[in-house]
Tab-separated table of C-alpha atoms and ligand atoms in Angstrom:
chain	number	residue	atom	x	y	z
A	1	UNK	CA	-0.294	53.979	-64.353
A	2	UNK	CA	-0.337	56.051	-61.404
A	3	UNK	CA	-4.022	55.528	-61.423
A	4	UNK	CA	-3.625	51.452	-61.747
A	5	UNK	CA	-1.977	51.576	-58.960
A	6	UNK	CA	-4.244	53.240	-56.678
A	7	UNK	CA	-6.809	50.883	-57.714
A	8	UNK	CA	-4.615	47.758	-57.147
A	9	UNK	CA	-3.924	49.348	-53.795
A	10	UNK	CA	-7.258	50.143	-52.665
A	11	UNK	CA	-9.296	46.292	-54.329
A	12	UNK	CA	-5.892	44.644	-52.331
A	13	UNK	CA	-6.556	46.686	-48.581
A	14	UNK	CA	-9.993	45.638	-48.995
A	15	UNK	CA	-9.311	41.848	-49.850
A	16	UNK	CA	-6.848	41.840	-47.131
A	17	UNK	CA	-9.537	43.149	-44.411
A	18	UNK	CA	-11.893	41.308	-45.515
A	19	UNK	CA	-9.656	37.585	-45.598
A	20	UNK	CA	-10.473	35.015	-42.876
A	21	UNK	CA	-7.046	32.808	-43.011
A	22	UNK	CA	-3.286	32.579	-43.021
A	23	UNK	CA	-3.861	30.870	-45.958
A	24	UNK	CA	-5.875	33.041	-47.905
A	25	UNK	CA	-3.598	35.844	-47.051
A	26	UNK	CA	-0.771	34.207	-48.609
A	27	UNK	CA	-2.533	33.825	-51.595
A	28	UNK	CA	-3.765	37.344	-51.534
A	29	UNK	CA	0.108	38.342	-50.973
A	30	UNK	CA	1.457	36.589	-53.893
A	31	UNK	CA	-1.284	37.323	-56.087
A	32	UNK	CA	-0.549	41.254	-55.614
A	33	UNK	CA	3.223	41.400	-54.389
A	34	UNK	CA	4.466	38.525	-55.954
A	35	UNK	CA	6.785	38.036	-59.308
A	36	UNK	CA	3.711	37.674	-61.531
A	37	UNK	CA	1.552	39.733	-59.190
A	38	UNK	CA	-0.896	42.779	-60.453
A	39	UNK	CA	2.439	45.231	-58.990
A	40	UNK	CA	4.867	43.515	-60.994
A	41	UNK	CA	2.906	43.291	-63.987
A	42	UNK	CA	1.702	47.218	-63.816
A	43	UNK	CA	5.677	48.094	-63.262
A	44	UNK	CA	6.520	45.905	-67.145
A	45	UNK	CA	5.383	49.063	-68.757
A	46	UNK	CA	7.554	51.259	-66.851
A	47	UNK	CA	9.694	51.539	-70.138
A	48	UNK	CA	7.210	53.380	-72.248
A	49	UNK	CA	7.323	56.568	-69.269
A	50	UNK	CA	9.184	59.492	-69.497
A	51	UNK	CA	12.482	60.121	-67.440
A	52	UNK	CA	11.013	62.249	-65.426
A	53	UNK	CA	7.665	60.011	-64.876
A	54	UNK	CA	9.618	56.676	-63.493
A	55	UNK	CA	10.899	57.857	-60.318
A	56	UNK	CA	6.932	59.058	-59.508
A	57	UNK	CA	5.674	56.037	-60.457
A	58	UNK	CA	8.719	53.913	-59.020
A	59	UNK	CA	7.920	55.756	-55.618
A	60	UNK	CA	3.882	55.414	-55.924
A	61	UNK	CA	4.336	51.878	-56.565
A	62	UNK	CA	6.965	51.529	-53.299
A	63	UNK	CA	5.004	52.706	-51.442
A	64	UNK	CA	1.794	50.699	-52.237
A	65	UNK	CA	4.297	47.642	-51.827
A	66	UNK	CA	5.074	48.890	-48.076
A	67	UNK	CA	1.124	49.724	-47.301
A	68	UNK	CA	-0.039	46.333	-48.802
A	69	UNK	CA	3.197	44.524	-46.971
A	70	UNK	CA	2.365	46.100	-43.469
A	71	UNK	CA	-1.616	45.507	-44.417
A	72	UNK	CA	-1.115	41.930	-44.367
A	73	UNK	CA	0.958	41.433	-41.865
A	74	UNK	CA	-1.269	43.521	-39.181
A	75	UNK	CA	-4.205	41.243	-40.338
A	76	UNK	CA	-1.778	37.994	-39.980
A	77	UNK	CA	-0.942	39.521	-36.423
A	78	UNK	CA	-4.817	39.719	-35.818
A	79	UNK	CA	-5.528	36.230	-36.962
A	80	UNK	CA	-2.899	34.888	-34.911
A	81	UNK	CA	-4.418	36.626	-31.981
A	82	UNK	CA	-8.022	35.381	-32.673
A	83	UNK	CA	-6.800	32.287	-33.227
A	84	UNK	CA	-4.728	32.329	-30.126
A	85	UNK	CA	-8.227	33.709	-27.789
A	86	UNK	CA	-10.220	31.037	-29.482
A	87	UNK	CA	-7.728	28.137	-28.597
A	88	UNK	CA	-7.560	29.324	-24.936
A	89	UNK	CA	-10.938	29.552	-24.584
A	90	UNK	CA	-11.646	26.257	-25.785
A	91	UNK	CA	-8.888	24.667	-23.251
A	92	UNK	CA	-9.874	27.094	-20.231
A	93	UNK	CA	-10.313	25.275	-16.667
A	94	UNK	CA	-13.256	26.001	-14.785
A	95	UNK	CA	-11.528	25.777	-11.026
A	96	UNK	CA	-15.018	26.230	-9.427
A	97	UNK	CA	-15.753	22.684	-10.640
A	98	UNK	CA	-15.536	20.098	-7.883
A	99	UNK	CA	-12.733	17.941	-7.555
A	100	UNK	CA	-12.271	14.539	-7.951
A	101	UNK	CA	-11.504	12.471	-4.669
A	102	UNK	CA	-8.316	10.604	-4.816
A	103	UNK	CA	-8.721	7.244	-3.286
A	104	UNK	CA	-6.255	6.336	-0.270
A	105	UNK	CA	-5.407	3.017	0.805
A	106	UNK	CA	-4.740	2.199	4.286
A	107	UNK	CA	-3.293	-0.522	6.384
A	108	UNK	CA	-5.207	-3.898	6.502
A	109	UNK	CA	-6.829	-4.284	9.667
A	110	UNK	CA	-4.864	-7.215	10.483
A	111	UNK	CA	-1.513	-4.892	9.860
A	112	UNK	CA	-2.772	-2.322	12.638
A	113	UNK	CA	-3.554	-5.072	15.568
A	114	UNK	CA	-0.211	-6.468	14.747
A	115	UNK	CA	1.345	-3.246	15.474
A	116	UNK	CA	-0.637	-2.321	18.958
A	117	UNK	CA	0.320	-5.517	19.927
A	118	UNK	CA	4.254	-5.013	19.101
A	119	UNK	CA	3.883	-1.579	20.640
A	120	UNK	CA	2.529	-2.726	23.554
A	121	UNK	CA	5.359	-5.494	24.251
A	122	UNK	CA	7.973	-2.871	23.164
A	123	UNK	CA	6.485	-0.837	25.519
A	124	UNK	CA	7.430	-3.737	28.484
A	125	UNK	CA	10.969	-4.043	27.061
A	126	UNK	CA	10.100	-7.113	24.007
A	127	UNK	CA	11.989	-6.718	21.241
A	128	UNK	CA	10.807	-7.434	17.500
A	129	UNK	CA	11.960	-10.511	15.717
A	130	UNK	CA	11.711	-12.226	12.539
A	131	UNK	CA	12.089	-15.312	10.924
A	132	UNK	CA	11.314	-17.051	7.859
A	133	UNK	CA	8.106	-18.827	6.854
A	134	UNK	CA	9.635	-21.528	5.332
A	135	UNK	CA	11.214	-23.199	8.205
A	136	UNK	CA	13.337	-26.515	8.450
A	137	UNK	CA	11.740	-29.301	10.108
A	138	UNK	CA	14.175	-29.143	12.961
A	139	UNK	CA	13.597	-25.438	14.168
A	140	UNK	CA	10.300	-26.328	13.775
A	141	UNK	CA	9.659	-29.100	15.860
A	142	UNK	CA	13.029	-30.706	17.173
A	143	UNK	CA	14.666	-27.377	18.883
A	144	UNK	CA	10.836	-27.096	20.494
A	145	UNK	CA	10.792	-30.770	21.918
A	146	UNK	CA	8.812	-32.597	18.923
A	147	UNK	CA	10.736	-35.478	17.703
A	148	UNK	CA	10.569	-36.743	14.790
A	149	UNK	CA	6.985	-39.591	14.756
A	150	UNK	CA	6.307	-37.274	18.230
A	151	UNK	CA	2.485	-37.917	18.361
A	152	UNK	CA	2.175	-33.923	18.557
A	153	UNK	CA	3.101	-33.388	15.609
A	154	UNK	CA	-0.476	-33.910	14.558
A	155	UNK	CA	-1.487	-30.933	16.683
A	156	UNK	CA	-0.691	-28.830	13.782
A	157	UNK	CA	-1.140	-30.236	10.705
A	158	UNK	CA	1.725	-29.529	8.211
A	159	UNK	CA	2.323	-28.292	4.476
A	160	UNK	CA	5.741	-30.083	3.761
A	161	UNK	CA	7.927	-28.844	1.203
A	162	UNK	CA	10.312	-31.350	1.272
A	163	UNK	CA	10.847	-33.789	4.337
A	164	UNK	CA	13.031	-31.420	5.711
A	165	UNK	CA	11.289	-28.274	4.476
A	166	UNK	CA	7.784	-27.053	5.669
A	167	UNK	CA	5.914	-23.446	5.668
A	168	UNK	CA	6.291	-23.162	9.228
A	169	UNK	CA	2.557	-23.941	11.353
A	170	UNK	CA	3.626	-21.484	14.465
A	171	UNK	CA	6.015	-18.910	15.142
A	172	UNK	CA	7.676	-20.725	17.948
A	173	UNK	CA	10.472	-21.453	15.682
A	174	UNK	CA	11.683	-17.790	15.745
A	175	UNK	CA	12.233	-18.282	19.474
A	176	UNK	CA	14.234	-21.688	19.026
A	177	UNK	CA	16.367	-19.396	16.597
A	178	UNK	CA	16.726	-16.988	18.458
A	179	UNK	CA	17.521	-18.778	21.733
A	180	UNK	CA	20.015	-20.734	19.731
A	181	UNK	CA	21.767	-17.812	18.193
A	182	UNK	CA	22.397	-16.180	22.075
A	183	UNK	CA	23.565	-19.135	22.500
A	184	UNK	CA	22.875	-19.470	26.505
A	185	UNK	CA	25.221	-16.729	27.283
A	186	UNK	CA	22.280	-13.651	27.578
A	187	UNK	CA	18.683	-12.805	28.481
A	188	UNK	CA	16.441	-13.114	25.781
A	189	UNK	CA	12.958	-10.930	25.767
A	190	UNK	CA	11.392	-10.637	22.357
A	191	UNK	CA	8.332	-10.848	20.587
A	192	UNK	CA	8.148	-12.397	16.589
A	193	UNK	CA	5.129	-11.267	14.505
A	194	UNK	CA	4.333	-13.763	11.400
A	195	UNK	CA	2.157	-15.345	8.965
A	196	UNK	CA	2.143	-19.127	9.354
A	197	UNK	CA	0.358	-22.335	7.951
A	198	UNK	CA	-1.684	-25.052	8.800
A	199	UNK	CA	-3.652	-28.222	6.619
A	200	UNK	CA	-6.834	-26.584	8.745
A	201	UNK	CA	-10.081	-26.715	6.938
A	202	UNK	CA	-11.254	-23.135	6.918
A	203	UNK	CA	-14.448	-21.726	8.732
A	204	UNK	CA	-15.408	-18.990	10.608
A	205	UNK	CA	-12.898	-19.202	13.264
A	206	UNK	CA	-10.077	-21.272	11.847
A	207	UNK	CA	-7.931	-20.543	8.244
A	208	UNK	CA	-5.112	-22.498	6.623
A	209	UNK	CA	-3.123	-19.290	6.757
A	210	UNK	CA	-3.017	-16.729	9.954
A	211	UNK	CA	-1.082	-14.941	11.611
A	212	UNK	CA	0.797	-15.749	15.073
A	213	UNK	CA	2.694	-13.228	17.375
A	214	UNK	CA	5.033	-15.395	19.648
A	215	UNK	CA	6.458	-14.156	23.211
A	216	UNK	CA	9.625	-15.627	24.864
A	217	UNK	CA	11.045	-14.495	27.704
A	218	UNK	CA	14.112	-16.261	29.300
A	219	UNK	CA	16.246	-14.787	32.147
A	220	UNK	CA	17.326	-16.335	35.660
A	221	UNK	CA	14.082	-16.270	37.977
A	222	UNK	CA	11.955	-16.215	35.426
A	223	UNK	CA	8.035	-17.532	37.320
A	224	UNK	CA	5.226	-18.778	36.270
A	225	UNK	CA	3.225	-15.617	37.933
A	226	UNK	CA	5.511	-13.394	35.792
A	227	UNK	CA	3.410	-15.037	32.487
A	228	UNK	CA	0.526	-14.188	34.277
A	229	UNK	CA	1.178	-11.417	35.191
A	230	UNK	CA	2.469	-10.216	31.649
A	231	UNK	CA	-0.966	-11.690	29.593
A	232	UNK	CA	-3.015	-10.085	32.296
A	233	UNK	CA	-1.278	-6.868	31.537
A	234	UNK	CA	-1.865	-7.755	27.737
A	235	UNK	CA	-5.214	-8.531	28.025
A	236	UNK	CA	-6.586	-5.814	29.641
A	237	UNK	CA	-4.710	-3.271	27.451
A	238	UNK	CA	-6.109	-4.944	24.568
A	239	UNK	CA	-9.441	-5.717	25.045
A	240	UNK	CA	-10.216	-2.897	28.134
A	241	UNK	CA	-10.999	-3.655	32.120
A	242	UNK	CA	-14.084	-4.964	31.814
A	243	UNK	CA	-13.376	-8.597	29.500
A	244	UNK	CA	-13.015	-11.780	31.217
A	245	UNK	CA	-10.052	-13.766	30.738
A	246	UNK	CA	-9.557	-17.645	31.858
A	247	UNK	CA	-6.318	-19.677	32.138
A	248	UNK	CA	-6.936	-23.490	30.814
A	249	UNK	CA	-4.403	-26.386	31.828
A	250	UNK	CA	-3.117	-27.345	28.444
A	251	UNK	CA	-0.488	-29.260	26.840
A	252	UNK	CA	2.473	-27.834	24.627
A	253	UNK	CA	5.658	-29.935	23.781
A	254	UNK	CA	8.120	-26.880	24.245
A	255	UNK	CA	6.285	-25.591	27.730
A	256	UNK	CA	6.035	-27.221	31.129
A	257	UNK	CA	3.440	-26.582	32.678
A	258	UNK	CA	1.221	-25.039	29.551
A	259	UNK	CA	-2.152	-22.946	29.735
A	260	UNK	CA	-4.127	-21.717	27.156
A	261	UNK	CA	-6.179	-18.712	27.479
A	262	UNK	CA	-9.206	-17.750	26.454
A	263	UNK	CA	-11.142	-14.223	26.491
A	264	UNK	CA	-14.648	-13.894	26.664
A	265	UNK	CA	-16.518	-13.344	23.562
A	266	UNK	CA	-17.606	-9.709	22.633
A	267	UNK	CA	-19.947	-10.830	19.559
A	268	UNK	CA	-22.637	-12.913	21.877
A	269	UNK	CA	-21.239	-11.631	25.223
A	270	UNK	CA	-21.084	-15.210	26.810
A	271	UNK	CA	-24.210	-16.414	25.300
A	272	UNK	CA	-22.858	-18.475	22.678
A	273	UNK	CA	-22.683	-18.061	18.721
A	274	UNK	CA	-21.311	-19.491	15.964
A	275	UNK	CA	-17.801	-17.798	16.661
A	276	UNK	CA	-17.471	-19.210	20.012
A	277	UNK	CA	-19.111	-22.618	18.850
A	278	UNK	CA	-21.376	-21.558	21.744
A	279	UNK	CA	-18.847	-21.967	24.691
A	280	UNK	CA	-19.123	-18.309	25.379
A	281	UNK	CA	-15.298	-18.307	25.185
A	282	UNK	CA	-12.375	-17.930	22.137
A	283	UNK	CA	-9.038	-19.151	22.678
A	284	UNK	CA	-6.854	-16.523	21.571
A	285	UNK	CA	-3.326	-17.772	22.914
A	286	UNK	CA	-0.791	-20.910	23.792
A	287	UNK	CA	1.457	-20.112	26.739
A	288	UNK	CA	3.833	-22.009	29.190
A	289	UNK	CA	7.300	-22.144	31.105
A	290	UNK	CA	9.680	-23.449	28.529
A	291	UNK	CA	10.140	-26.918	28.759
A	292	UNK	CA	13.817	-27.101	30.322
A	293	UNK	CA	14.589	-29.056	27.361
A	294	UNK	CA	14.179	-26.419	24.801
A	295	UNK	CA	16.682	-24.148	27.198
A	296	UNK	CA	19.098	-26.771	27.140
A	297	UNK	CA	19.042	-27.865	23.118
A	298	UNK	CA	19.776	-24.020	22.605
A	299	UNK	CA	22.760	-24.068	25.202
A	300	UNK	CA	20.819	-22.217	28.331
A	301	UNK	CA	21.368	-23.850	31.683
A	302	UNK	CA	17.787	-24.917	32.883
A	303	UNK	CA	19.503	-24.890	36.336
A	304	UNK	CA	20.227	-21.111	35.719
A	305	UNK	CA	17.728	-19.788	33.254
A	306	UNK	CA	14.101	-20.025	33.202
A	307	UNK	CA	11.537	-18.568	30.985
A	308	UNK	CA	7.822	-18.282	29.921
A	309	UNK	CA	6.857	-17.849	26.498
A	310	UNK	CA	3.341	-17.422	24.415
A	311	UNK	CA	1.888	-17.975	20.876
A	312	UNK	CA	-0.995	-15.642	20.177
A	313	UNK	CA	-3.337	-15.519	16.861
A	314	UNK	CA	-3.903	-11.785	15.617
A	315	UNK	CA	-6.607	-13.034	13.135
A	316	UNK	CA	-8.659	-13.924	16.651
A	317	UNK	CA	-7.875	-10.730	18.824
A	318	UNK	CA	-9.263	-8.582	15.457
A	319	UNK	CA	-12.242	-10.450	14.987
A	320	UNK	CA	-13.132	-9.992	19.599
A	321	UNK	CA	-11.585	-6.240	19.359
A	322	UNK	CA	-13.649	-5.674	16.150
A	323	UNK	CA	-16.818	-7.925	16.557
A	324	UNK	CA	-15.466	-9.761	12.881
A	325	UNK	CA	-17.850	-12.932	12.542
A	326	UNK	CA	-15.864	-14.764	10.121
A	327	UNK	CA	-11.723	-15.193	9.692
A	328	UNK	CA	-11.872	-15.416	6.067
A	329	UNK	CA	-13.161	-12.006	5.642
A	330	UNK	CA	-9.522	-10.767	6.411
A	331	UNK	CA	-8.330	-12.587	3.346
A	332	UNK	CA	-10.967	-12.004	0.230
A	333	UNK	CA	-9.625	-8.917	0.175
A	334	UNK	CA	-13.362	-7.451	-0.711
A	335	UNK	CA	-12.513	-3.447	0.132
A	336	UNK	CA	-16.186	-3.179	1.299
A	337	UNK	CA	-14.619	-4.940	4.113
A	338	UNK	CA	-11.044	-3.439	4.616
A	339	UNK	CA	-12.641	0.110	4.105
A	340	UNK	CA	-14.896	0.412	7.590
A	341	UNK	CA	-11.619	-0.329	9.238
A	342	UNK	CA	-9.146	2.593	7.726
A	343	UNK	CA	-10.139	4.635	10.566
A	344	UNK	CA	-10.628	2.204	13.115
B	1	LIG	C1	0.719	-22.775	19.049
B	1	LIG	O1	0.831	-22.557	17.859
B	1	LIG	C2	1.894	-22.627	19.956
B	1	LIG	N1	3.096	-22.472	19.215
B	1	LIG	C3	1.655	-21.449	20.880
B	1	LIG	C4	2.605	-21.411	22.025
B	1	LIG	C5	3.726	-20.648	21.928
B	1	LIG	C6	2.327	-22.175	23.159
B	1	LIG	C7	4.631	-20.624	22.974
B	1	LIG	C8	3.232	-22.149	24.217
B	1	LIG	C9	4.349	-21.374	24.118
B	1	LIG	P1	-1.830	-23.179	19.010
B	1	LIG	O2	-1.831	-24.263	18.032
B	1	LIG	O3	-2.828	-23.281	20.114
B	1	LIG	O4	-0.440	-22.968	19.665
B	1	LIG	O5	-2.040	-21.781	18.258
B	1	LIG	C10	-1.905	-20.528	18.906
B	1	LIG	C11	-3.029	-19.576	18.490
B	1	LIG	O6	-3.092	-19.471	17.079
B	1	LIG	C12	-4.380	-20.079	18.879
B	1	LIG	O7	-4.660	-19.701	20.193
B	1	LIG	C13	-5.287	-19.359	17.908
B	1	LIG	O8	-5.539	-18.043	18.334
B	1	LIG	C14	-4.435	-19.293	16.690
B	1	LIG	N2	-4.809	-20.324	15.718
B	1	LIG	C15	-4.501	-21.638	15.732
B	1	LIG	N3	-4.973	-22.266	14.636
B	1	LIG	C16	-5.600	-21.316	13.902
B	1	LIG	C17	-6.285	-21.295	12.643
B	1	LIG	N4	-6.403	-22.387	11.882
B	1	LIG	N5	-6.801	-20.140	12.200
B	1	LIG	C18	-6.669	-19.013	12.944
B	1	LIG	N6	-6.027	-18.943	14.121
B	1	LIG	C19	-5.503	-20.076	14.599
């Protein structure tokens, strides 16, 4: 028996050395450790030994039992382990690989000029204001001097809503608002950045939706040379020293007397091209002494106060500052585009 034993002991170390899997281990465990196992079976004819034989053999046989117990479970250990290298190895990261880039957005183009132009009026004491795009037809038009049938009306054709209700074509309503809300009683100097609409067909200079950055200043002694003064200012800090600028007699409802200025053209240099329509000029901005009307509608005393106030387009002053030869390029949205500007 004694000798069975042995034999079971030394065929089950081997097997166990020798075995590949948890699985097979388990098998290999129940086969010799288990209720019907080779130990089991060997210890049945424990009844035909002597007294004195049965403790020997009950010890030899404990003690194969502990060896074959700790046997597998040092080779489970070392599977484990193996399996454990194997695994990591397969998921290692290779940091010297190069990285991916991680694409950043930035603002759009038309975004940045916006701000340099706020900054630049905050910078002179303007204030930012806003207002809403859809706009009633009397802040509109009627607070700014355009009656209803008013044949300028048709200077800026409009998307009605509803006869009272229109996406608003300029941001001159934000300064009939506002004028209205301080009611006559205090200064007003504030600037109103916006998107606005008009039935334009588009082309290269002209889109049915821009933006507009309006200027109003009202105070008592407010001149004509202060304007002036305050677009020359604007101009040169925006487009540098050496651009031309030009002062046009014009006609606005809400301003008496009204200019329009225009810069000279960076893309042909005064030559002519398609952006200029060959003039050698772009109007960038709508300007004026407020028509003493407009102070009076909103409760200022034209006797008292005076003011100037301005209507710029962005979309323009991007395309000079940028040499941009077509509007609708700021609204495909093709990042081709958008991209060269990130940095700009
Ligand atoms: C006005 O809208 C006046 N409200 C401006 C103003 C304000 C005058 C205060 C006096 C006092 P105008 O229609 O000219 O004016 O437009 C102003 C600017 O908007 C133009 O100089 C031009 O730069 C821009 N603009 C006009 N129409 C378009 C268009 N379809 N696409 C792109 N920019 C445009």
């Amino acid at each position: 028996m004694k000798e069975q034993l042995q034999s079971i002991h030394q065929e089950a170390i081997e097997k166990i050395k020798k075995s590949d899997s948890a699985k097979h281990l388990q098998e290999l465990k129940v086969a010799y450790l288990g209720k019907k196992g080779s130990i089991t079976s060997v210890l049945r004819g424990m009844g035909k030994l002597s007294k004195e034989e049965r403790p020997v053999i009950g010890d030899i046989a404990n003690k194969v039992r502990e060896s074959i117990t700790h046997t597998i479970e040092s080779k489970k250990d070392e599977l484990d382990r193996h399996a454990l290298e194997k695994k990591l190895e397969a998921e290692s990261i290779d940091v010297t690989l190069p990285g991916r880039p991680v694409e950043t957005g930035g603002p759009h183009l038309l975004t940045k000029i916006i701000e340099e132009i706020e900054n630049l009026f905050i910078g002179m004491g303007y204030e930012v204001r806003e207002g809403p795009e859809v706009e009633t037809d009397y802040y509109n038009f009627e607070a700014l001097n355009l009656p209803k049938n008013h044949p300028a009306r048709d200077m800026q054709d409009t998307f009605y809503l509803t006869p009272d209700l229109l996406l608003r074509t300029h941001t001159s309503p934000v300064q009939a608002r506002t004028m209205h809300k301080y009611g006559g009683q205090q200064p007003v100097r504030m600037i109103c950045p916006g998107i606005v609409y008009r039935r334009d067909d588009d082309d290269a200079t002209h889109s049915h939706q821009f933006t507009q950055i309006e200027g109003l200043y009202v105070d008592k002694n407010v001149r004509m040379s202060d304007l002036k003064g305050t677009l020359d200012v604007f101009a040169k800090k925006m487009f540098g020293e050496d651009r031309e600028i030009r002062l046009r007699p014009s006609f606005f409802p809400f301003t008496e007397p009204s200019v329009e200025m225009d810069i000279s053209c960076k893309v042909c240099r005064g030559e002519g091209c398609s952006v200029c329509k060959n003039t050698g000029w772009i109007e960038i901005l709508g300007a004026g002494m407020v028509h003493p009307k407009v102070l009076s509608m909103a409760g200022y005393d034209p006797e008292i106060y005076t003011g100037f106030a301005f209507g710029m387009g962005p979309d323009r002053i991007a395309m000079l500052k940028y040499g941009v030869n077509d509007i609708r390029q700021f609204y495909m949205n093709d990042v081709r585009f958008l991209q060269q500007y990130h940095k700009a």
